[in-house]
CSV table of C-alpha atoms in Angstrom, one decimal:
chain,number,residue,atom,x,y,z
A,1,MET,CA,10.5,-8.2,-12.8
A,2,ASP,CA,7.3,-6.0,-12.0
A,3,VAL,CA,7.8,-3.8,-9.2
A,4,SER,CA,5.0,-1.2,-7.5
A,5,PHE,CA,5.8,2.3,-7.1
A,6,VAL,CA,3.9,4.4,-4.5
A,7,CYS,CA,4.4,8.0,-4.7
A,8,SER,CA,2.1,10.5,-2.5
A,9,GLY,CA,-0.1,12.4,-4.6
A,10,ALA,CA,-0.1,9.8,-7.4
A,11,GLU,CA,-2.0,6.8,-8.3
A,12,PRO,CA,0.2,3.5,-7.3
A,13,PHE,CA,1.6,2.1,-10.3
A,14,GLN,CA,3.9,-1.2,-11.7
A,15,MET,CA,6.8,-0.9,-13.7
A,16,GLU,CA,9.6,-3.4,-15.3
A,17,VAL,CA,12.6,-3.5,-13.6
A,18,GLY,CA,15.5,-5.3,-14.7
A,19,PHE,CA,17.6,-7.8,-12.2
A,20,PHE,CA,20.9,-5.8,-12.9
A,21,ASP,CA,19.2,-2.2,-13.0
A,22,THR,CA,21.0,-0.1,-10.3
A,23,VAL,CA,19.0,2.5,-8.4
A,24,ARG,CA,20.0,5.2,-10.8
A,25,ASP,CA,18.7,3.3,-13.9
A,26,ILE,CA,15.3,2.8,-12.0
A,27,LYS,CA,15.1,6.7,-11.4
A,28,GLU,CA,16.0,7.2,-15.1
A,29,LYS,CA,13.1,5.0,-16.4
A,30,LEU,CA,11.0,7.0,-13.8
A,31,GLN,CA,12.1,10.0,-15.4
A,32,SER,CA,11.0,9.0,-18.7
A,33,ARG,CA,8.1,7.4,-17.8
A,34,ARG,CA,6.5,10.0,-15.4
A,35,GLY,CA,8.2,13.1,-15.9
A,36,TRP,CA,9.9,13.3,-12.4
A,37,PRO,CA,13.3,14.4,-12.4
A,38,ALA,CA,15.7,11.9,-11.3
A,39,ALA,CA,17.9,14.1,-9.3
A,40,ALA,CA,15.2,15.0,-7.0
A,41,MET,CA,14.2,11.5,-6.3
A,42,SER,CA,14.7,9.4,-3.2
A,43,LEU,CA,13.9,5.8,-3.3
A,44,LEU,CA,12.8,3.5,-0.4
A,45,HIS,CA,12.4,-0.1,0.0
A,46,ASN,CA,11.3,-1.5,3.2
A,47,GLY,CA,12.0,1.8,5.3
A,48,ASP,CA,15.3,2.2,3.8
A,49,GLU,CA,17.0,4.6,1.4
A,50,LEU,CA,18.4,3.0,-1.4
A,51,ALA,CA,21.8,4.5,-2.8
A,52,ASP,CA,22.1,5.5,-6.6
A,53,ASP,CA,24.9,2.9,-7.0
A,54,ASP,CA,23.0,0.0,-5.4
A,55,ASP,CA,22.4,-3.0,-7.8
A,56,VAL,CA,18.4,-3.3,-7.4
A,57,HIS,CA,18.6,-7.1,-6.5
A,58,GLY,CA,21.9,-7.2,-4.3
A,59,GLY,CA,22.1,-3.9,-2.5
A,60,GLY,CA,18.4,-3.2,-2.7
A,61,GLY,CA,16.8,-6.6,-2.1
A,62,ILE,CA,14.0,-6.0,-4.5
A,63,VAL,CA,12.2,-9.0,-6.0
A,64,GLU,CA,9.4,-9.6,-7.9
A,65,GLY,CA,6.1,-7.7,-6.4
A,66,SER,CA,8.6,-5.5,-4.0
A,67,VAL,CA,6.9,-2.1,-3.3
A,68,ILE,CA,9.4,1.1,-3.8
A,69,HIS,CA,8.0,4.6,-2.1
A,70,VAL,CA,9.3,7.6,-4.2
A,71,SER,CA,9.8,10.7,-2.7
A,72,LEU,CA,10.2,13.8,-4.6
A,73,PHE,CA,12.2,16.9,-3.4
A,74,VAL,CA,13.3,20.2,-4.6
A,75,ASP,CA,15.3,22.5,-2.1
A,76,GLY,CA,14.5,20.3,0.8
A,77,PRO,CA,12.2,17.8,2.1
A,78,ARG,CA,9.1,20.8,2.2
A,79,GLN,CA,8.9,21.7,-1.5
A,80,GLN,CA,7.4,18.5,-3.3
A,81,VAL,CA,7.4,18.0,-6.8
A,82,ARG,CA,4.4,16.8,-8.8
A,83,GLY,CA,4.5,14.2,-11.5
A,84,LYS,CA,2.6,14.8,-14.7
A,85,ARG,CA,-0.1,12.7,-13.8
A,86,ALA,CA,-0.3,13.4,-10.3
A,87,GLY,CA,-3.4,15.5,-9.0
A,88,LYS,CA,-4.2,17.4,-5.7
A,89,ARG,CA,-3.4,15.8,-2.7
A,90,ARG,CA,-5.8,14.5,-0.1
A,91,GLY,CA,-7.8,17.5,1.7
A,92,GLU,CA,-5.9,20.1,-0.5
A,93,GLU,CA,-8.3,23.1,-2.1
A,94,GLY,CA,-6.6,25.1,-4.6
A,95,GLY,CA,-3.0,24.6,-3.3
A,96,ALA,CA,-4.1,25.5,0.5
A,97,PRO,CA,-1.9,23.1,2.8
A,98,PRO,CA,-4.1,20.6,4.4
A,99,ALA,CA,-6.2,21.0,7.5
A,100,PRO,CA,-4.0,19.7,10.8
A,101,LEU,CA,-4.6,16.0,11.7
A,102,ARG,CA,-5.9,15.6,15.0
A,103,VAL,CA,-4.2,12.4,16.7
A,104,THR,CA,-4.3,10.6,20.1
A,105,VAL,CA,-1.0,10.1,21.6
A,106,VAL,CA,-1.0,7.3,24.0
A,107,SER,CA,2.3,7.0,26.7
A,108,ARG,CA,3.5,3.5,27.9
A,109,CYS,CA,6.2,5.5,30.1
A,110,GLY,CA,3.0,6.3,32.6
A,111,ALA,CA,-0.6,6.7,32.4
A,112,GLY,CA,-1.5,9.4,29.9
A,113,ARG,CA,-3.4,10.0,26.8
A,114,VAL,CA,-3.8,13.3,25.1
A,115,GLU,CA,-5.2,14.5,21.7
A,116,VAL,CA,-2.8,17.0,19.6
A,117,ALA,CA,-3.3,18.5,16.2
A,118,VAL,CA,0.0,17.9,13.9
A,119,ALA,CA,0.6,19.3,10.3
A,120,ALA,CA,0.4,16.3,8.1
A,121,ARG,CA,3.6,17.4,6.2
A,122,ALA,CA,5.5,18.5,9.7
A,123,ALA,CA,8.3,15.9,10.4
A,124,VAL,CA,7.6,13.6,13.5
A,125,SER,CA,10.2,15.7,15.8
A,126,ALA,CA,7.6,18.2,16.0
A,127,LEU,CA,5.4,16.1,18.0
A,128,ARG,CA,8.2,15.7,20.7
A,129,ALA,CA,8.6,19.2,20.9
A,130,GLU,CA,5.1,19.9,21.6
A,131,LEU,CA,4.6,16.8,23.9
A,132,GLU,CA,8.0,18.3,26.2
A,133,LEU,CA,6.0,21.8,26.0
A,134,ALA,CA,2.6,20.0,27.4
A,135,ARG,CA,2.2,19.7,30.9
A,136,GLY,CA,1.4,16.8,32.7
A,137,PHE,CA,1.9,14.2,30.2
A,138,PRO,CA,4.1,11.6,31.2
A,139,LEU,CA,7.4,11.0,29.2
A,140,PRO,CA,10.8,9.6,30.6
A,141,ALA,CA,13.4,12.3,31.8
A,142,GLY,CA,16.5,12.9,29.3
A,143,GLY,CA,14.2,12.4,26.4
A,144,GLY,CA,14.6,8.6,25.9
A,145,TYR,CA,11.6,7.8,24.2
A,146,PHE,CA,10.5,6.7,20.8
A,147,PHE,CA,6.8,7.0,18.8
A,148,ILE,CA,4.8,3.9,17.2
A,149,HIS,CA,2.2,4.3,14.7
A,150,ARG,CA,0.5,1.2,13.6
A,151,GLN,CA,3.0,-1.0,15.0
A,152,THR,CA,5.7,0.6,13.1
A,153,VAL,CA,8.6,2.7,14.4
A,154,MET,CA,8.5,6.5,13.3
A,155,ASP,CA,11.5,8.0,11.8
A,156,GLU,CA,11.4,11.2,13.3
A,157,ALA,CA,12.9,12.9,10.4
A,158,ARG,CA,9.9,12.1,7.8
A,159,SER,CA,6.7,13.5,7.9
A,160,PHE,CA,3.2,12.1,9.4
A,161,GLU,CA,1.9,12.2,5.9
A,162,TRP,CA,5.1,10.0,4.8
A,163,HIS,CA,4.2,7.4,8.0
A,164,GLY,CA,0.6,7.5,6.6
A,165,VAL,CA,-0.8,9.0,9.7
A,166,ALA,CA,-4.7,10.0,9.5
A,167,ALA,CA,-6.8,11.9,11.5
A,168,GLY,CA,-8.0,10.0,14.5
A,169,ASP,CA,-4.9,7.9,14.5
A,170,GLU,CA,-2.7,6.7,17.9
A,171,VAL,CA,0.8,7.4,18.1
A,172,VAL,CA,1.8,5.6,21.0
A,173,VAL,CA,5.1,6.7,23.0
A,174,PHE,CA,7.4,4.0,23.9
A,175,ASP,CA,10.4,4.6,26.9
A,176,GLY,CA,13.8,3.5,25.4
A,177,SER,CA,15.6,3.9,22.0
A,178,VAL,CA,15.4,2.4,18.7
A,179,THR,CA,19.0,1.3,17.5
A,180,ARG,CA,19.5,0.2,13.7
A,181,GLY,CA,22.3,-2.6,13.1
A,182,PRO,CA,25.0,-2.5,10.7
A,183,ALA,CA,24.1,-2.6,6.9
A,184,TYR,CA,25.5,-5.7,5.2
């Protein structure tokens, strides 16, 4: 079955994946096709990281036309590996980090709206720290809130870049918490 692969800094592409392949098999195919080290890859489907021993169809729920996001890391999430076909990231000149993103944060916990600058590659948790230092921005007591970008709950351990946040976008703060049901 044909599956699409998306990796930051590289053109999206399609690759044939066997119905009974494991995630480890896919990583090895990507390593031979793109030159990305299999050990440095995380594969994500529908926002969930796929385990190496999962089979593609059963454990991963991957079907014809699925989109898999590829994250490449060496020594932690800040040093990304570039594939042999990957070019410069958008906004990068000569290896310099991209300029900060100016985003508007809107509070659904009260009447509040503020524009902040965030690093594209910073974890969303940095926004939490920034807002808690800002005076006058309405946040619920006890840190019981979460962020939404384009109708999707943001994982605070992931970067703004990973979530597709661009300059001028809105990030909405909602009162409450997000829980995940058990995986079956």
